[in-house]
Short mmCIF file of C-alpha atoms in Angstrom, two decimals:
data_model
loop_
_atom_site.label_atom_id
_atom_site.label_comp_id
_atom_site.label_asym_id
_atom_site.label_seq_id
_atom_site.Cartn_x
_atom_site.Cartn_y
_atom_site.Cartn_z
CA MET L 1 -15.54 -62.19 -46.35
CA ARG L 2 -13.13 -62.33 -49.02
CA ARG L 3 -15.99 -63.29 -51.41
CA ALA L 4 -16.75 -59.53 -50.18
CA THR L 5 -14.04 -58.06 -49.83
CA ARG L 6 -13.56 -59.40 -53.83
CA LYS L 7 -17.00 -57.27 -54.75
CA VAL L 8 -16.23 -54.42 -52.41
CA ARG L 9 -13.01 -53.78 -54.69
CA LEU L 10 -14.76 -54.53 -57.98
CA THR L 11 -16.81 -51.78 -56.67
CA ALA L 12 -14.12 -49.06 -56.33
CA ALA L 13 -12.87 -49.90 -59.35
CA VAL L 14 -15.65 -49.57 -61.29
CA LEU L 15 -16.54 -45.83 -59.72
CA ALA L 16 -13.20 -44.66 -60.18
CA VAL L 17 -12.87 -46.20 -63.18
CA LEU L 18 -16.60 -43.86 -64.52
CA ALA L 19 -15.09 -40.51 -62.01
CA ALA L 20 -12.07 -40.84 -64.41
CA GLY L 21 -13.86 -41.00 -67.35
CA ALA L 22 -16.15 -37.36 -65.98
CA VAL L 23 -12.94 -36.06 -64.80
CA ILE L 24 -11.75 -36.35 -68.10
CA LEU L 25 -14.25 -35.11 -70.67
CA ALA L 26 -15.54 -32.68 -68.16
CA VAL L 27 -11.59 -31.06 -68.79
CA LEU L 28 -11.97 -31.45 -72.35
CA ASN L 29 -14.69 -29.84 -73.28
CA SER L 30 -14.62 -26.98 -70.13
CA GLY L 31 -11.88 -26.35 -73.26
CA THR L 32 -14.49 -24.50 -75.45
CA ARG L 33 -16.78 -23.37 -73.02
CA HIS L 34 -14.53 -19.14 -72.01
CA GLY L 35 -17.62 -17.29 -71.46
CA HIS L 36 -19.13 -14.47 -72.06
CA LEU L 37 -18.52 -12.85 -75.45
CA ASP L 38 -15.35 -14.86 -75.78
CA PRO L 39 -14.31 -15.83 -79.22
CA ARG L 40 -13.12 -18.73 -78.61
CA SER L 41 -17.01 -19.98 -77.15
CA ALA L 42 -19.52 -22.14 -78.23
CA ASP L 43 -21.18 -21.04 -75.29
CA PRO L 44 -25.22 -19.61 -76.75
CA THR L 45 -23.26 -16.01 -75.09
CA GLY L 46 -20.01 -16.77 -76.69
CA SER L 47 -18.47 -15.10 -80.11
CA ARG L 48 -17.58 -17.54 -82.29
CA ALA L 49 -18.94 -17.86 -84.65
CA VAL L 50 -18.00 -13.68 -85.19
CA ALA L 51 -14.98 -15.14 -84.55
CA GLU L 52 -14.73 -17.10 -87.69
CA LEU L 53 -17.36 -15.73 -90.04
CA LEU L 54 -14.19 -12.84 -89.95
CA LYS L 55 -11.44 -15.68 -90.10
CA GLU L 56 -12.77 -16.85 -93.27
CA ARG L 57 -12.31 -13.01 -94.38
CA GLY L 58 -8.75 -12.63 -94.07
CA VAL L 59 -9.31 -11.26 -90.52
CA THR L 60 -7.17 -12.43 -88.12
CA THR L 61 -8.63 -12.48 -84.08
CA ARG L 62 -6.27 -11.86 -81.46
CA VAL L 63 -7.89 -11.93 -77.53
CA VAL L 64 -5.63 -9.93 -74.62
CA THR L 65 -7.14 -9.52 -70.94
CA THR L 66 -6.12 -6.63 -70.01
CA ALA L 67 -5.38 -2.61 -71.51
CA ARG L 68 -1.63 -2.33 -71.77
CA GLU L 69 -1.87 -5.75 -74.77
CA ALA L 70 -4.59 -4.01 -76.15
CA ALA L 71 -3.17 -0.03 -76.59
CA ASP L 72 0.00 -1.57 -77.67
CA ALA L 73 -1.63 -4.21 -80.37
CA THR L 74 -3.22 -1.20 -82.21
CA GLY L 75 -2.32 -0.34 -85.00
CA PRO L 76 -3.77 2.22 -88.35
CA ARG L 77 -4.94 -1.13 -89.75
CA THR L 78 -6.41 -2.98 -86.23
CA THR L 79 -9.50 -3.03 -84.94
CA LEU L 80 -9.96 -2.43 -81.49
CA LEU L 81 -12.45 -4.08 -79.65
CA VAL L 82 -13.90 -3.72 -75.81
CA THR L 83 -15.53 -5.28 -74.66
CA GLU L 84 -16.63 -4.49 -70.72
CA PRO L 85 -15.94 -0.69 -70.80
CA ASP L 86 -17.43 0.53 -67.87
CA LEU L 87 -14.50 -2.63 -65.69
CA LEU L 88 -12.36 -0.43 -66.74
CA GLY L 89 -10.10 0.97 -63.66
CA ALA L 90 -9.59 4.87 -64.19
CA THR L 91 -5.96 5.20 -64.69
CA GLN L 92 -6.80 1.27 -67.38
CA ARG L 93 -9.78 3.81 -68.95
CA GLY L 94 -6.49 6.74 -70.19
CA VAL L 95 -4.34 4.43 -71.39
CA ILE L 96 -7.93 3.36 -73.85
CA ARG L 97 -7.84 6.94 -74.83
CA SER L 98 -4.48 6.98 -75.41
CA ALA L 99 -4.49 3.91 -77.91
CA ILE L 100 -7.56 5.87 -79.63
CA ASP L 101 -6.22 8.94 -80.02
CA LEU L 102 -3.42 8.10 -81.59
CA SER L 103 -4.08 4.39 -83.44
CA GLY L 104 -5.79 6.16 -86.77
CA GLY L 105 -7.90 2.26 -86.42
CA ARG L 106 -11.41 1.26 -85.88
CA THR L 107 -12.27 1.18 -81.92
CA VAL L 108 -15.57 -0.54 -80.51
CA LEU L 109 -17.46 0.29 -77.89
CA LEU L 110 -20.18 -2.03 -76.08
CA ALA L 111 -22.42 -0.59 -74.47
CA PRO L 112 -20.81 1.67 -72.42
CA GLY L 113 -22.51 3.57 -69.81
CA ASP L 114 -21.97 6.51 -67.42
CA THR L 115 -18.17 5.69 -65.75
CA SER L 116 -16.46 4.92 -69.26
CA LEU L 117 -17.88 7.70 -71.20
CA SER L 118 -16.58 11.19 -69.95
CA ASP L 119 -12.64 8.89 -70.56
CA LEU L 120 -13.70 7.77 -73.21
CA SER L 121 -16.51 9.58 -75.67
CA PRO L 122 -16.51 13.01 -74.16
CA GLY L 123 -19.21 13.44 -75.45
CA VAL L 124 -22.10 11.36 -75.70
CA ARG L 125 -24.47 10.29 -72.42
CA PRO L 126 -27.02 7.63 -72.50
CA GLU L 127 -30.31 7.95 -72.61
CA GLY L 128 -31.43 4.74 -71.19
CA ASP L 129 -32.52 1.92 -72.33
CA ALA L 130 -34.64 0.80 -76.30
CA THR L 131 -37.70 0.20 -75.89
CA THR L 132 -37.95 -2.57 -79.14
CA ASP L 133 -34.68 -4.38 -79.83
CA ASP L 134 -34.70 -5.83 -83.93
CA LEU L 135 -34.73 -0.87 -85.13
CA ASP L 136 -33.99 -0.31 -88.91
CA PRO L 137 -30.59 1.70 -89.57
CA ARG L 138 -32.08 4.76 -91.02
CA CYS L 139 -28.13 6.59 -91.57
CA THR L 140 -25.98 6.50 -93.88
CA LEU L 141 -23.43 4.79 -93.05
CA PRO L 142 -22.59 1.86 -95.62
CA ALA L 143 -22.33 -0.36 -93.13
CA ALA L 144 -25.92 -0.35 -91.52
CA GLY L 145 -27.29 0.01 -94.81
CA SER L 146 -26.35 -3.59 -96.16
CA ALA L 147 -26.89 -5.12 -93.38
CA GLY L 148 -30.62 -2.64 -92.41
CA ARG L 149 -32.32 -3.69 -90.23
CA ALA L 150 -30.81 -5.27 -86.38
CA GLY L 151 -30.88 -6.54 -83.17
CA THR L 152 -29.03 -3.39 -81.50
CA GLY L 153 -31.56 -2.60 -79.76
CA GLY L 154 -31.18 -4.55 -76.44
CA GLY L 155 -28.40 -2.27 -74.73
CA LEU L 156 -28.85 1.77 -74.57
CA ARG L 157 -28.96 4.42 -76.09
CA TYR L 158 -27.57 7.41 -77.01
CA SER L 159 -27.17 11.65 -77.68
CA THR L 160 -24.24 14.00 -78.70
CA ALA L 161 -23.55 17.35 -79.75
CA VAL L 162 -19.62 16.15 -81.04
CA PRO L 163 -19.61 16.61 -84.85
CA GLY L 164 -19.43 14.19 -87.82
CA VAL L 165 -20.93 11.34 -85.92
CA THR L 166 -22.97 9.54 -87.91
CA ALA L 167 -25.75 7.62 -85.50
CA CYS L 168 -27.97 5.12 -86.47
CA TYR L 169 -30.00 2.38 -85.90
CA PRO L 170 -32.59 5.04 -83.38
CA SER L 171 -34.67 3.96 -81.29
CA GLY L 172 -37.42 6.52 -79.40
CA GLY L 173 -34.93 9.73 -81.22
CA HIS L 174 -32.00 8.18 -79.87
CA PRO L 175 -29.65 6.11 -82.46
CA THR L 176 -28.17 2.93 -80.89
CA LEU L 177 -24.86 3.07 -82.62
CA LEU L 178 -22.35 5.98 -82.94
CA VAL L 179 -19.34 6.34 -84.86
CA LEU L 180 -17.07 8.97 -84.17
CA PRO L 181 -14.63 10.94 -85.70
CA THR L 182 -11.00 11.13 -83.50
CA GLY L 183 -7.59 12.53 -83.89
CA THR L 184 -5.62 10.34 -86.24
CA THR L 185 -6.75 11.03 -89.99
CA GLY L 186 -8.11 7.09 -90.89
CA GLY L 187 -9.75 6.28 -87.28
CA ASP L 188 -12.98 6.24 -85.21
CA THR L 189 -14.35 5.01 -82.36
CA VAL L 190 -18.15 2.37 -82.36
CA LEU L 191 -20.98 3.01 -80.24
CA LEU L 192 -22.77 -0.21 -79.72
CA GLY L 193 -25.79 -0.08 -77.31
CA SER L 194 -25.71 -3.45 -77.53
CA GLU L 195 -24.20 -6.58 -77.33
CA THR L 196 -26.76 -8.99 -78.87
CA ILE L 197 -25.03 -8.43 -82.53
CA LEU L 198 -22.00 -10.70 -81.88
CA LEU L 199 -23.92 -13.47 -79.30
CA ASN L 200 -23.09 -17.46 -81.07
CA GLU L 201 -27.18 -17.29 -80.30
CA SER L 202 -28.35 -13.94 -82.25
CA LEU L 203 -26.37 -14.24 -85.45
CA ALA L 204 -28.08 -15.65 -87.21
CA GLU L 205 -31.13 -13.13 -86.89
CA GLU L 206 -32.00 -10.34 -89.02
CA GLY L 207 -28.72 -8.57 -90.43
CA ASN L 208 -26.72 -9.14 -86.84
CA ALA L 209 -23.60 -10.30 -89.05
CA SER L 210 -23.42 -9.01 -91.91
CA LEU L 211 -22.84 -5.19 -88.94
CA ALA L 212 -21.76 -7.68 -86.84
CA LEU L 213 -18.60 -8.18 -89.75
CA GLN L 214 -18.39 -4.95 -91.31
CA LEU L 215 -17.62 -2.90 -88.27
CA LEU L 216 -15.54 -5.62 -87.08
CA GLY L 217 -13.74 -7.38 -90.54
CA SER L 218 -13.02 -2.62 -91.54
CA ARG L 219 -9.05 -4.01 -90.71
CA PRO L 220 -7.48 -6.71 -91.81
CA ASP L 221 -6.32 -8.14 -87.66
CA LEU L 222 -8.96 -7.39 -84.38
CA VAL L 223 -7.67 -7.35 -80.50
CA TRP L 224 -10.50 -8.36 -78.76
CA TYR L 225 -9.79 -7.49 -74.73
CA LEU L 226 -12.07 -8.72 -72.94
CA PRO L 227 -11.20 -7.08 -69.14
CA SER L 228 -9.44 -9.05 -65.95
CA LEU L 229 -10.25 -8.43 -63.33
CA ALA L 230 -6.60 -6.69 -62.29
CA ASP L 231 -7.88 -4.01 -64.97
CA SER L 232 -11.35 -2.84 -63.06
CA ASP L 233 -12.10 -0.13 -61.30
CA PRO L 234 -12.72 -2.33 -57.61
CA ALA L 235 -15.75 0.67 -57.16
CA THR L 236 -17.51 -0.18 -60.28
CA GLY L 237 -16.71 -3.78 -59.84
CA SER L 238 -19.31 -4.41 -56.27
CA GLY L 239 -22.05 -3.50 -57.42
CA ASP L 240 -23.16 -6.84 -59.43
CA GLU L 241 -24.70 -9.40 -57.47
CA ASP L 242 -23.59 -12.11 -54.96
CA LYS L 243 -22.60 -15.50 -57.32
CA THR L 244 -24.01 -18.57 -55.49
CA LEU L 245 -21.44 -21.24 -55.40
CA PHE L 246 -22.75 -22.81 -57.71
CA GLU L 247 -22.42 -20.19 -60.79
CA LEU L 248 -18.53 -19.87 -59.33
CA VAL L 249 -18.08 -23.58 -59.94
CA PRO L 250 -16.76 -23.77 -63.30
CA ALA L 251 -19.49 -25.28 -66.12
CA GLY L 252 -17.09 -28.38 -66.83
CA TRP L 253 -16.75 -28.92 -63.51
CA SER L 254 -20.76 -28.33 -63.07
CA TRP L 255 -21.04 -31.50 -65.96
CA ALA L 256 -18.79 -33.30 -64.32
CA LEU L 257 -20.54 -33.54 -61.72
CA LEU L 258 -24.20 -34.78 -62.78
CA GLN L 259 -21.63 -37.14 -65.25
CA LEU L 260 -20.06 -38.56 -61.01
CA PHE L 261 -23.82 -38.69 -60.11
CA LEU L 262 -25.57 -40.55 -62.90
CA ALA L 263 -22.25 -43.17 -62.62
CA ALA L 264 -23.41 -43.25 -58.82
CA VAL L 265 -26.80 -44.21 -59.86
CA LEU L 266 -26.08 -46.33 -62.32
CA ALA L 267 -23.84 -48.24 -60.31
CA ALA L 268 -26.15 -48.71 -57.33
CA LEU L 269 -29.45 -49.57 -60.52
CA TRP L 270 -26.32 -52.42 -61.01
CA ARG L 271 -25.34 -53.48 -57.67
CA ALA L 272 -29.29 -53.24 -56.33
CA ARG L 273 -30.39 -55.27 -58.87
CA ARG L 274 -31.34 -59.23 -57.57
CA LEU L 275 -30.44 -61.95 -60.98
CA GLY L 276 -32.43 -64.18 -59.75
CA PRO L 277 -34.12 -65.57 -56.39
CA LEU L 278 -33.23 -64.92 -52.52
CA VAL L 279 -31.42 -68.94 -52.51
CA THR L 280 -31.25 -70.65 -48.76
CA GLU L 281 -28.06 -70.20 -46.51
CA LYS L 282 -28.07 -73.10 -44.11
CA LEU L 283 -26.92 -71.65 -40.94
CA PRO L 284 -23.71 -72.67 -39.12
CA VAL L 285 -25.47 -73.06 -36.28
CA VAL L 286 -29.35 -73.28 -34.63
CA ILE L 287 -30.02 -71.79 -31.80
CA ARG L 288 -33.51 -72.09 -29.59
CA ALA L 289 -36.03 -69.99 -29.71
CA SER L 290 -36.11 -70.37 -25.59
CA GLU L 291 -32.47 -69.35 -25.48
CA THR L 292 -33.51 -66.17 -27.86
CA THR L 293 -35.68 -64.77 -25.95
CA GLU L 294 -33.78 -65.40 -22.47
CA GLY L 295 -31.13 -63.25 -24.21
CA ARG L 296 -32.79 -60.94 -24.84
CA ALA L 297 -34.65 -60.78 -21.59
CA ARG L 298 -30.96 -60.61 -20.30
CA LEU L 299 -30.09 -57.22 -22.20
CA TYR L 300 -33.65 -55.60 -21.50
CA ARG L 301 -33.24 -56.56 -18.24
CA LYS L 302 -29.16 -54.86 -17.59
CA ALA L 303 -29.99 -52.22 -19.75
CA GLY L 304 -32.50 -50.63 -17.94
CA ALA L 305 -35.27 -51.93 -20.20
CA ARG L 306 -38.62 -52.03 -18.77
CA ASP L 307 -40.51 -49.75 -21.02
CA ARG L 308 -39.30 -51.79 -23.53
CA ALA L 309 -39.98 -54.89 -21.79
CA ALA L 310 -43.46 -53.65 -20.74
CA THR L 311 -44.44 -52.43 -23.86
CA VAL L 312 -43.55 -56.45 -26.20
CA LEU L 313 -45.42 -58.31 -23.95
CA ARG L 314 -48.69 -55.57 -24.20
CA ALA L 315 -47.91 -55.39 -28.12
CA ALA L 316 -47.84 -59.73 -28.48
CA THR L 317 -50.34 -60.40 -25.98
CA ARG L 318 -52.71 -57.35 -27.90
CA GLU L 319 -51.92 -59.65 -30.91
CA ARG L 320 -52.38 -62.47 -29.45
CA LEU L 321 -55.67 -62.19 -28.26
CA ALA L 322 -57.13 -59.41 -31.55
CA ALA L 323 -56.74 -63.41 -33.10
CA LEU L 324 -58.62 -64.82 -30.69
CA VAL L 325 -61.47 -62.48 -30.22
CA GLY L 326 -62.11 -61.84 -34.02
CA VAL L 327 -60.58 -58.34 -34.01
CA PRO L 328 -59.09 -57.32 -37.22
CA PRO L 329 -55.34 -57.42 -36.55
CA SER L 330 -55.09 -53.98 -38.32
CA ARG L 331 -57.30 -52.78 -35.06
CA ALA L 332 -55.11 -55.12 -32.76
CA HIS L 333 -53.72 -52.29 -31.11
CA GLU L 334 -56.73 -50.05 -30.68
CA PRO L 335 -58.23 -49.98 -27.65
CA ALA L 336 -61.88 -49.04 -27.98
CA ALA L 337 -62.10 -52.76 -30.75
CA LEU L 338 -60.22 -54.25 -28.39
CA VAL L 339 -61.31 -54.22 -25.02
CA PRO L 340 -64.78 -54.58 -26.03
CA ALA L 341 -64.42 -57.80 -27.78
CA VAL L 342 -61.60 -58.94 -24.69
CA SER L 343 -64.45 -58.69 -21.28
CA ALA L 344 -67.34 -60.41 -23.56
CA ARG L 345 -64.43 -63.79 -23.69
CA LEU L 346 -64.36 -63.57 -19.92
CA THR L 347 -65.42 -66.17 -17.91
CA GLY L 348 -66.64 -64.28 -14.90
CA GLY L 349 -68.25 -61.32 -15.86
CA PRO L 350 -67.49 -58.99 -19.01
CA ARG L 351 -64.96 -56.30 -16.90
CA ASP L 352 -62.11 -53.55 -17.96
CA VAL L 353 -58.65 -54.80 -19.10
CA THR L 354 -58.28 -51.61 -21.24
CA ASP L 355 -54.58 -50.82 -17.48
CA LEU L 356 -53.75 -54.48 -18.32
CA LEU L 357 -53.23 -53.93 -22.21
CA PHE L 358 -52.59 -50.54 -22.31
CA GLY L 359 -51.39 -48.96 -18.53
CA SER L 360 -48.20 -47.13 -17.64
CA ILE L 361 -44.64 -48.51 -17.25
CA PRO L 362 -43.82 -51.22 -14.69
CA SER L 363 -42.09 -49.04 -11.88
CA ASP L 364 -39.36 -52.10 -11.03
CA ASP L 365 -38.93 -55.51 -12.12
CA ALA L 366 -41.48 -57.18 -9.91
CA ALA L 367 -44.66 -54.98 -11.29
CA LEU L 368 -43.09 -56.39 -14.66
CA VAL L 369 -43.03 -59.22 -13.45
CA ALA L 370 -46.14 -59.49 -12.16
CA LEU L 371 -47.63 -57.86 -15.64
CA ALA L 372 -46.34 -60.69 -17.45
CA ASP L 373 -47.46 -62.63 -15.47
CA HIS L 374 -51.31 -61.12 -15.44
CA LEU L 375 -51.20 -61.34 -19.07
CA ASP L 376 -50.38 -65.16 -19.44
CA ALA L 377 -53.52 -65.93 -17.76
CA LEU L 378 -55.45 -62.70 -19.27
CA GLU L 379 -54.90 -64.48 -22.14
CA ARG L 380 -55.43 -68.67 -21.08
CA GLU L 381 -58.67 -67.40 -19.86
CA VAL L 382 -59.81 -65.95 -23.42
CA ARG L 383 -57.71 -69.19 -25.24
CA THR L 384 -59.70 -71.24 -22.87
CA SER L 385 -63.66 -69.03 -21.89
#
């Protein structure tokens, strides 16, 4: 008993250590998995690569999560990147619009739609999705000219009648990148219809890296605005599809659950492995077969399990009779195979024993005793024939 308890405790300790290690790894790994378009994220859909390249060029990146923080951080030496303008509420759009008008710096709006364009960039309208991912610049913007072909066509296209606008990377006659002058001298607003050029997974394609660095690195300071839930407009946020339970679980914890599952499987294989042949062990008490049979019979009687007792008696008799009359063990419980062979061995001539071997359940204890006697007589008759 002590040995079994010691094994259980050892197994529990090993599983606890593995679980703790998995959780620690998940927590450590989760620090690098911040999310979509996050400059701290090394995920395929993160933007850490852009931030690192900008850092090498002397551009400082600051992440903010509220419109007020974003507006307070803007100025002539800053570029403000708004990653999801359509998620902003009316109050937040007003704050960002004031910053665009007064900062004198650059503002980059990433894939703005109808919801945000009316406040953040009046006079510009979306014209649907672009039909091609990689497009040629076809404009006089120096950044686009040096970058060349880039993946700006994976999102929206725009149209505008605002004077002084530079339109680049057209698809179907409508540009996917616009540069608009603002009211303050030296400031401008960039509308980028696709997020592709900022993602880690596509930064190295075409001229994406060059275009991203030039659009975001024209000033020494970059304010990277990731709108939080508090800044979201409830009317626009409710249109998103409901997420499943697994989508709501942070990525780090998903890895932790996977590691815990693997640890449990390894522990099960380790404990289930046999290191040698089975070893026979002397029983502390030897019980005679007759006593075991009698004890089981008493249990059947106490539970009133005549159906179970009758089934056991008939099944055992059929197996013994099959061996006597040459019926294969696999067909011992088939009436079509067993009954004719048994009937042919009866001394009084063939007779039907189907009801005896495959009949109904006895109605009382007397009928059960009678069934046992008849089965015993049938087996004795076959055995002596």
